[in-house]
Amino acid sequence: EKEFETRFNIPHITDVFDDAVSIPSTFCLRMRTPVSEEFAGGYPSDEEWHGYINKNDRVLLKVIHYSSPTSAGAECIDPDCTWVEQWVHRAGPREKIYFRPEEVKAAIVTCGGLCPGLNDVIRQIVITLEIYGVKKIVGIPFGYRGFSAKELNEMPLSRKVVQNIHLSGGSLLGVSRGGPSISEIVDSMEERGINMLFVLGGNGTHAGANAIHNECRTRRMKVAVVGVPKTIDNDILLMDKTFGFDTAVEEAQRAINSAYIEAHSAYHGVGIVKLMGRSSGFIAMHAALASGQIDICLIPEVPFNLHGPHGVLRHLKYLIETKGSAVVCVAEGAGQNFLDKTNAKDASGNVVFGDIGVHIQQEIKKAFKAISVSVDVKYIDPTYMIRACRANASDGILCTVLGQNAVHGAFAGYSGITVGICNTHYVYLPIPEVISYPRLVDPNSRMWHRCLTSTGQPDFI
Ligand code: ATP
Ligand code: MG
């Protein structure tokens, strides 16, 4: 028998507060009909059925035995070991909680860009907080900026307010980039009496959330800061997938299908679709796999040449000659080496990318003109149409579970954590572990090989 080791330990309130005491959970696992106006959770579950998640429950992160480190996709942590064993804290409601619901003021904030499912997560956080018995729930408007902007009032939230918000895309609370410093944010939290903060955002937002968590600890504030990773690109380490990704892949089909029809209906038609993916090509790869209409899929992880005997343009010429048309899908972060550096940054300090879609379109036109072959190139950028969509069914479920688990994590006394799905189970992870770098498509993985098999494209090097 092997003793298991949790690689991904998460901070708990009792790590720093000796006086932190727990009370029995007010979250009821089995709801009963309310018997009075006072109903706000708190019914004891059947004694013989415990049902809460034990704090020592762990999820095994990887369940594969690589018989050789040269196997496709093998990622051995220890070079001598081909059995990757990593244990992660299991998410869910605990029997003991570390916050009295009547003393909680919970705040929710959404930062960065839009992503399908934000409203679904907000909704579930509010609903679950109410079931614990929390009365004070507010939304911070327009991301971290809402903490400092005096003209922006916090938005009171309740089940009634959030009941139907998941029926539309976007964020009820609004989003933004940039904003106040961490100490200003924590000052504002102190002033407002916020002791539970739910932060929905990407890597930047999570870096902020972790800094807020640390600052609260420094000031000895008993606060739970819990993140819900929002990245449509699906580029968060260790997680099977993040919310919004499925919807994005599904919605991308519509753009790809339009590009295919345009290309197919034109004489020597070429359709180009640019999809999201700053450093990771998951959306482009999955959209190519799902649609079956892509001839060339270009992602940031796999270098390519446009020109030369093995370049994309040479292959396009071959496709035009043999099939009469072609469809290219390119991730926004791919081929940035071909574009002039602008050094432009957004309000959060992220580098603004050049438009690779436009570049490829221009290069195709030039190259075919040079050999006197006519082409009809159509370029589609569906980015903002996809981001603003409402979540599809599978993302709706994912958001529901993540939102609920975020609240369970906060009540359980954890802080500086984020929620996710690992190896089909829901887990809590320490924030720094998941934002140290983006998760990438492994060019040696089975999935990328499957994508290449499906498109039929060669190496462009
Ligand atoms: P997206 O995936 O949409 O880019 P994101 O969370 O990465 O999401 P950003 O605009 O980069 O979006 O950051 C969101 C917020 O987090 C901004 O208000 C920004 O000021 C703050 N932020 C970004 N990076 C950090 C950091 N390293 N430390 C503290 N706060 C940060
Ligand atoms: Mg980001």
XYZ file of C-alpha atoms and ligand atoms in Angstrom:
493
model
C 0.000 0.000 0.000
C 1.279 3.359 -0.987
C 0.908 6.394 1.186
C -0.572 9.174 -0.862
C 0.789 12.626 -1.026
C -1.254 15.679 -1.899
C 0.763 17.634 -4.371
C -1.704 20.458 -4.433
C -2.300 21.520 -0.862
C -4.665 24.421 -0.377
C -4.592 27.215 2.221
C -7.090 26.916 5.089
C -8.252 29.490 7.601
C -6.888 27.401 10.489
C -3.369 27.687 9.021
C -3.194 31.268 10.263
C -6.053 31.838 12.686
C -5.700 29.792 15.887
C -9.085 31.041 17.021
C -10.945 29.882 13.881
C -13.766 27.616 15.003
C -16.131 25.535 12.950
C -19.885 25.118 13.311
C -22.115 22.427 11.827
C -22.935 23.177 8.209
C -26.046 25.171 7.457
C -26.100 23.786 3.945
C -28.707 21.091 3.661
C -27.919 18.187 1.405
C -31.547 17.194 1.210
C -34.014 20.003 1.023
C -37.365 19.845 2.789
C -40.415 21.944 2.208
C -39.936 25.203 4.100
C -41.982 25.177 7.280
C -41.573 28.809 8.163
C -40.409 32.150 6.867
C -37.193 31.529 8.748
C -36.156 28.773 6.356
C -32.635 29.304 5.151
C -31.025 25.914 5.074
C -29.957 24.278 8.264
C -32.064 21.160 8.282
C -29.961 18.273 9.537
C -29.441 15.465 7.086
C -30.451 11.922 7.984
C -28.079 10.674 10.618
C -27.205 7.448 8.893
C -26.421 9.251 5.672
C -23.502 11.626 6.051
C -23.193 12.756 2.444
C -20.814 15.666 2.965
C -17.401 15.644 1.350
C -14.791 14.552 3.867
C -11.945 17.052 4.062
C -9.445 14.245 3.467
C -11.072 13.112 0.204
C -8.671 13.368 -2.719
C -8.954 13.064 -6.487
C -6.271 11.302 -8.468
C -5.234 13.732 -11.148
C -3.767 11.388 -13.766
C -4.986 7.902 -14.455
C -2.674 6.644 -17.122
C 0.334 4.415 -17.068
C 2.864 5.478 -19.666
C 5.003 2.474 -20.413
C 7.560 4.688 -22.066
C 8.379 8.404 -21.823
C 8.316 8.464 -25.639
C 4.641 7.481 -25.702
C 2.399 10.113 -27.296
C 1.500 12.719 -24.697
C 3.595 11.204 -21.918
C 4.417 13.768 -19.258
C 6.475 12.214 -16.529
C 6.988 14.451 -13.521
C 9.770 12.255 -12.217
C 12.043 11.105 -15.065
C 12.407 7.637 -13.497
C 8.729 7.237 -13.021
C 6.155 6.458 -15.644
C 3.317 6.357 -13.147
C 2.185 9.905 -12.499
C 0.518 10.166 -9.127
C -0.913 13.495 -8.108
C -3.674 13.995 -5.601
C -5.958 16.968 -5.410
C -8.491 18.127 -2.798
C -12.017 17.094 -3.664
C -14.549 19.904 -3.844
C -17.980 19.949 -2.242
C -19.938 20.785 0.898
C -18.256 20.046 4.233
C -19.926 18.973 7.445
C -18.164 21.736 9.368
C -18.049 25.325 8.188
C -15.888 28.227 9.298
C -18.215 31.166 8.667
C -21.506 31.936 10.372
C -23.911 32.734 7.525
C -25.401 35.687 9.406
C -21.920 37.225 9.673
C -21.079 36.790 5.999
C -21.025 39.558 3.458
C -20.246 37.939 0.139
C -19.162 39.792 -2.993
C -18.851 38.585 -6.569
C -16.681 40.236 -9.205
C -16.137 39.378 -12.883
C -12.962 40.603 -14.620
C -11.188 40.393 -17.988
C -13.045 39.627 -21.206
C -16.465 38.054 -21.662
C -16.916 34.302 -21.696
C -20.087 32.218 -22.068
C -21.303 31.067 -18.663
C -20.353 34.034 -16.451
C -23.989 34.653 -15.580
C -24.530 30.959 -14.872
C -21.701 31.013 -12.337
C -22.893 34.257 -10.699
C -26.374 32.773 -10.450
C -25.248 29.578 -8.767
C -22.995 31.391 -6.302
C -25.921 33.569 -5.201
C -28.358 30.658 -4.981
C -25.931 28.506 -2.989
C -25.027 31.351 -0.621
C -28.741 31.820 0.088
C -29.138 28.146 0.853
C -26.349 28.472 3.440
C -28.383 31.303 4.914
C -26.338 34.292 3.730
C -28.384 37.486 3.527
C -25.758 39.999 2.403
C -24.695 39.258 -1.179
C -23.438 41.955 -3.517
C -21.991 42.246 -6.999
C -19.005 44.506 -7.610
C -19.674 46.293 -10.915
C -17.192 46.290 -13.814
C -14.436 44.093 -12.456
C -11.808 45.195 -9.953
C -12.505 48.797 -11.031
C -15.790 48.607 -9.114
C -13.813 48.517 -5.866
C -12.398 51.989 -6.383
C -14.865 53.872 -8.570
C -17.015 55.908 -6.189
C -19.743 56.414 -8.790
C -20.288 52.656 -9.087
C -22.566 51.233 -6.414
C -22.406 47.598 -5.398
C -25.347 45.618 -6.730
C -27.486 43.755 -4.162
C -27.968 40.163 -5.320
C -30.585 37.576 -4.429
C -32.155 34.525 -6.015
C -34.858 36.805 -7.361
C -32.335 39.089 -9.082
C -30.318 36.266 -10.654
C -33.135 33.856 -11.475
C -33.035 34.322 -15.259
C -29.634 35.879 -15.901
C -28.196 32.687 -17.409
C -30.616 33.020 -20.304
C -28.369 35.671 -21.814
C -24.637 35.924 -22.374
C -22.264 38.533 -20.953
C -21.986 39.368 -17.271
C -24.771 40.901 -15.179
C -22.066 42.725 -13.227
C -20.041 43.987 -16.179
C -16.333 43.382 -16.739
C -13.200 45.497 -17.142
C -9.431 45.356 -17.433
C -6.926 47.276 -15.314
C -8.067 49.031 -12.153
C -7.009 49.734 -8.562
C -4.018 48.324 -6.701
C -4.348 45.294 -4.435
C -4.125 47.411 -1.280
C -6.875 49.710 -2.565
C -9.050 46.674 -3.274
C -8.464 45.252 0.207
C -9.075 48.705 1.784
C -12.379 48.771 -0.022
C -13.242 45.233 1.120
C -12.480 46.216 4.725
C -14.641 49.319 4.393
C -17.537 47.350 2.926
C -17.143 44.501 5.417
C -16.704 41.874 2.712
C -15.478 38.553 4.137
C -16.169 36.263 1.173
C -14.980 37.216 -2.266
C -15.762 35.227 -5.391
C -13.581 36.185 -8.305
C -14.467 35.132 -11.833
C -11.680 35.717 -14.304
C -8.627 34.517 -16.161
C -4.958 34.326 -15.274
C -4.670 38.072 -14.572
C -7.746 38.065 -12.378
C -6.481 35.010 -10.490
C -3.075 36.630 -9.922
C -5.066 39.514 -8.434
C -7.242 37.160 -6.352
C -4.197 35.438 -4.914
C -2.628 38.798 -4.078
C -5.898 39.865 -2.390
C -5.864 36.615 -0.392
C -2.274 37.243 0.727
C -2.954 40.867 1.598
C -5.988 39.837 3.695
C -3.794 37.333 5.550
C -1.150 40.007 6.144
C -3.814 42.281 7.608
C -5.203 39.333 9.582
C -8.629 39.672 7.979
C -10.720 36.479 8.149
C -11.650 36.471 4.494
C -12.191 33.670 1.991
C -11.097 34.486 -1.552
C -12.224 31.873 -4.077
C -11.662 32.005 -7.816
C -13.622 30.458 -10.646
C -11.353 30.205 -13.701
C -12.831 31.922 -16.710
C -10.895 31.225 -19.847
C -12.608 30.481 -23.072
C -9.220 29.295 -24.406
C -9.261 26.334 -21.978
C -5.652 27.133 -21.104
C -5.698 26.544 -17.332
C -3.201 23.966 -16.089
C -4.412 20.682 -14.616
C -8.064 21.165 -15.533
C -9.991 18.949 -17.944
C -11.718 22.026 -19.274
C -12.910 25.462 -18.248
C -16.401 26.881 -18.688
C -17.229 28.596 -21.961
C -14.880 26.388 -23.951
C -17.530 23.933 -25.130
C -19.830 26.765 -26.141
C -16.976 28.452 -28.002
C -16.171 25.294 -29.951
C -19.832 24.798 -30.763
C -20.338 28.389 -31.863
C -17.122 28.293 -33.906
C -18.802 25.622 -36.047
C -21.163 28.242 -37.396
C -18.304 30.472 -38.518
C -16.428 27.501 -39.990
C -19.496 26.307 -41.829
C -20.029 29.791 -43.299
C -16.387 29.913 -44.370
C -16.741 26.466 -45.930
C -19.875 27.422 -47.850
C -18.287 30.666 -49.052
C -15.125 28.862 -50.139
C -17.005 25.976 -51.705
C -19.359 28.227 -53.653
C -16.603 30.433 -55.095
C -14.226 29.587 -57.930
C -10.923 28.842 -56.167
C -12.419 29.881 -52.857
C -10.403 30.053 -49.657
C -12.125 30.590 -46.304
C -10.182 31.752 -43.269
C -11.585 31.670 -39.749
C -9.693 33.198 -36.860
C -10.564 31.702 -33.499
C -9.609 32.560 -29.914
C -6.431 31.155 -28.402
C -3.678 33.557 -27.388
C -1.162 30.932 -26.379
C -3.168 27.725 -26.635
C -4.809 26.297 -29.711
C -7.475 24.209 -28.005
C -10.445 26.028 -29.557
C -8.967 25.871 -33.074
C -8.010 22.211 -32.667
C -11.365 21.145 -31.258
C -13.327 23.244 -33.752
C -11.345 21.640 -36.588
C -12.004 18.181 -35.163
C -15.700 18.881 -34.622
C -16.439 20.494 -37.981
C -14.557 18.174 -40.306
C -14.491 21.100 -42.750
C -11.008 22.408 -42.011
C -8.087 21.695 -44.339
C -5.463 23.610 -42.403
C -5.459 24.247 -38.657
C -2.787 26.593 -37.311
C -2.132 26.928 -33.579
C 0.428 28.844 -31.493
C 2.116 25.689 -30.184
C 3.070 24.353 -33.612
C 5.425 26.552 -35.657
C 4.745 26.860 -39.377
C 6.079 28.558 -42.480
C 3.808 30.435 -44.858
C 6.260 30.483 -47.756
C 8.708 27.932 -49.120
C 8.288 24.390 -50.450
C 6.708 23.152 -47.198
C 4.777 26.343 -46.407
C 1.050 26.823 -45.902
C 0.732 28.663 -49.239
C 2.245 25.762 -51.182
C -0.259 23.384 -49.595
C -3.110 25.805 -50.341
C -2.086 25.806 -54.011
C -2.205 22.013 -53.964
C -5.674 22.085 -52.352
C -6.987 24.595 -54.892
C -5.640 22.456 -57.721
C -7.028 19.182 -56.354
C -10.176 20.167 -54.437
C -10.964 23.595 -55.871
C -11.344 25.224 -52.444
C -9.897 25.211 -48.932
C -10.728 26.298 -45.395
C -8.110 27.482 -42.907
C -8.671 27.942 -39.199
C -6.081 29.875 -37.262
C -5.789 30.637 -33.549
C -5.247 34.340 -32.790
C -1.854 33.702 -31.170
C -0.483 31.601 -34.043
C 2.191 32.960 -36.373
C 2.738 36.152 -34.376
C 6.389 35.951 -35.518
C 5.236 36.997 -39.009
C 3.722 40.246 -37.767
C 5.327 43.551 -36.843
C 5.634 44.024 -33.094
C 3.620 47.026 -31.930
C 4.443 46.856 -28.189
C 0.828 47.927 -27.604
C -0.671 46.752 -24.301
C -4.221 46.737 -22.953
C -5.248 48.258 -19.588
C -4.238 45.057 -17.775
C -0.794 44.985 -19.394
C -1.516 42.161 -21.863
C 0.291 42.469 -25.205
C -2.110 43.351 -28.032
C -1.677 40.853 -30.862
C -1.501 41.638 -34.554
C -4.229 40.133 -36.745
C -2.861 36.884 -38.136
C -6.077 36.284 -40.083
C -5.682 39.483 -42.082
C -1.998 38.712 -42.626
C -2.698 35.243 -44.008
C -5.429 36.646 -46.242
C -3.026 39.230 -47.700
C -0.220 36.705 -48.160
C -2.556 34.303 -49.991
C -3.712 37.061 -52.329
C -0.123 38.149 -53.058
C 1.199 34.629 -53.558
C -1.546 33.560 -55.980
C -1.342 36.832 -57.888
C 2.388 36.205 -58.356
C 1.676 32.873 -60.058
C -1.351 34.270 -61.947
C -3.852 31.962 -60.284
C -7.086 33.623 -59.232
C -8.324 33.019 -55.676
C -11.337 34.316 -53.824
C -10.409 34.732 -50.152
C -13.026 35.314 -47.451
C -11.990 36.053 -43.871
C -14.264 35.594 -40.856
C -13.417 36.713 -37.313
C -16.268 35.506 -35.042
C -14.432 36.284 -31.770
C -16.856 38.742 -30.176
C -19.916 36.876 -31.432
C -18.638 33.768 -29.680
C -17.631 35.492 -26.446
C -21.060 37.074 -26.037
C -23.011 33.822 -26.453
C -24.946 32.254 -23.645
C -23.542 28.981 -22.339
C -24.642 25.746 -23.978
C -26.028 22.850 -21.969
C -22.730 21.236 -21.044
C -21.163 24.554 -20.008
C -24.352 25.385 -18.111
C -23.871 22.276 -16.008
C -20.148 22.925 -15.533
C -20.864 26.508 -14.391
C -23.507 25.275 -11.981
C -21.152 22.835 -10.300
C -18.241 25.299 -10.222
C -20.411 28.068 -8.749
C -21.789 25.787 -6.042
C -18.352 24.417 -5.201
C -16.868 27.908 -4.958
C -19.338 28.646 -2.159
C -18.710 25.292 -0.452
C -14.958 26.005 -0.562
C -15.356 29.421 1.048
C -17.587 28.078 3.824
C -15.165 25.205 4.402
C -12.587 27.827 5.327
C -10.398 27.684 2.241
C -8.986 30.826 0.659
C -6.601 31.512 -2.197
C -8.141 28.599 -4.054
C -9.818 28.078 -7.359
C -12.326 25.459 -8.442
C -12.028 23.138 -11.380
C -12.697 19.778 -12.894
C -9.762 17.356 -12.906
C -10.049 13.908 -14.339
C -13.858 14.196 -14.341
C -14.037 15.095 -10.628
C -14.496 18.532 -9.107
C -11.575 19.834 -7.090
C -10.016 22.777 -5.249
C -6.576 23.892 -6.343
C -4.167 26.487 -4.947
C -4.262 29.514 -7.263
C -0.485 29.821 -7.880
C -0.331 26.233 -9.191
C -2.767 26.865 -12.010
C -1.604 30.271 -13.236
C 2.167 29.796 -13.379
C 1.903 29.320 -17.147
C -0.851 28.534 -19.640
C -1.813 24.975 -20.498
C -0.799 24.240 -24.075
C -1.717 21.778 -26.761
C 1.018 19.154 -26.732
C 2.167 18.729 -30.354
C 3.033 15.120 -29.443
C -0.389 14.409 -28.022
C -2.852 11.966 -29.511
C -5.385 14.775 -29.884
C -3.160 16.912 -32.113
C -2.302 13.821 -34.167
C -6.013 13.140 -34.529
C -6.546 16.695 -35.696
C -3.822 16.304 -38.337
C -5.338 13.008 -39.437
C -8.679 14.732 -39.808
C -7.473 17.801 -41.756
C -4.906 15.888 -43.784
C -2.430 18.735 -43.469
C 1.343 18.115 -43.614
C 3.990 19.704 -41.373
C 4.557 23.260 -42.520
C 8.253 23.344 -41.631
P -8.827 37.196 -19.867
O -8.694 35.730 -20.033
O -10.130 37.704 -20.350
O -7.658 37.957 -20.359
P -7.803 37.967 -17.316
O -8.284 37.740 -15.931
O -6.456 37.420 -17.624
O -8.919 37.397 -18.269
P -6.853 40.672 -17.415
O -7.446 41.844 -18.109
O -5.474 40.282 -17.763
O -7.878 39.507 -17.660
O -6.887 40.917 -15.842
C -8.110 41.129 -15.134
C -7.876 41.981 -13.917
O -6.832 41.441 -13.126
C -7.501 43.399 -14.251
O -8.303 44.259 -13.468
C -6.025 43.498 -13.890
O -5.705 44.773 -13.397
C -5.864 42.439 -12.829
N -4.530 41.826 -12.903
C -3.933 41.348 -14.019
N -2.714 40.829 -13.732
C -2.531 40.986 -12.398
C -1.472 40.679 -11.484
N -0.350 40.066 -11.898
N -1.635 40.997 -10.187
C -2.761 41.617 -9.766
N -3.802 41.922 -10.558
C -3.695 41.635 -11.858
Mg -5.511 36.913 -19.405
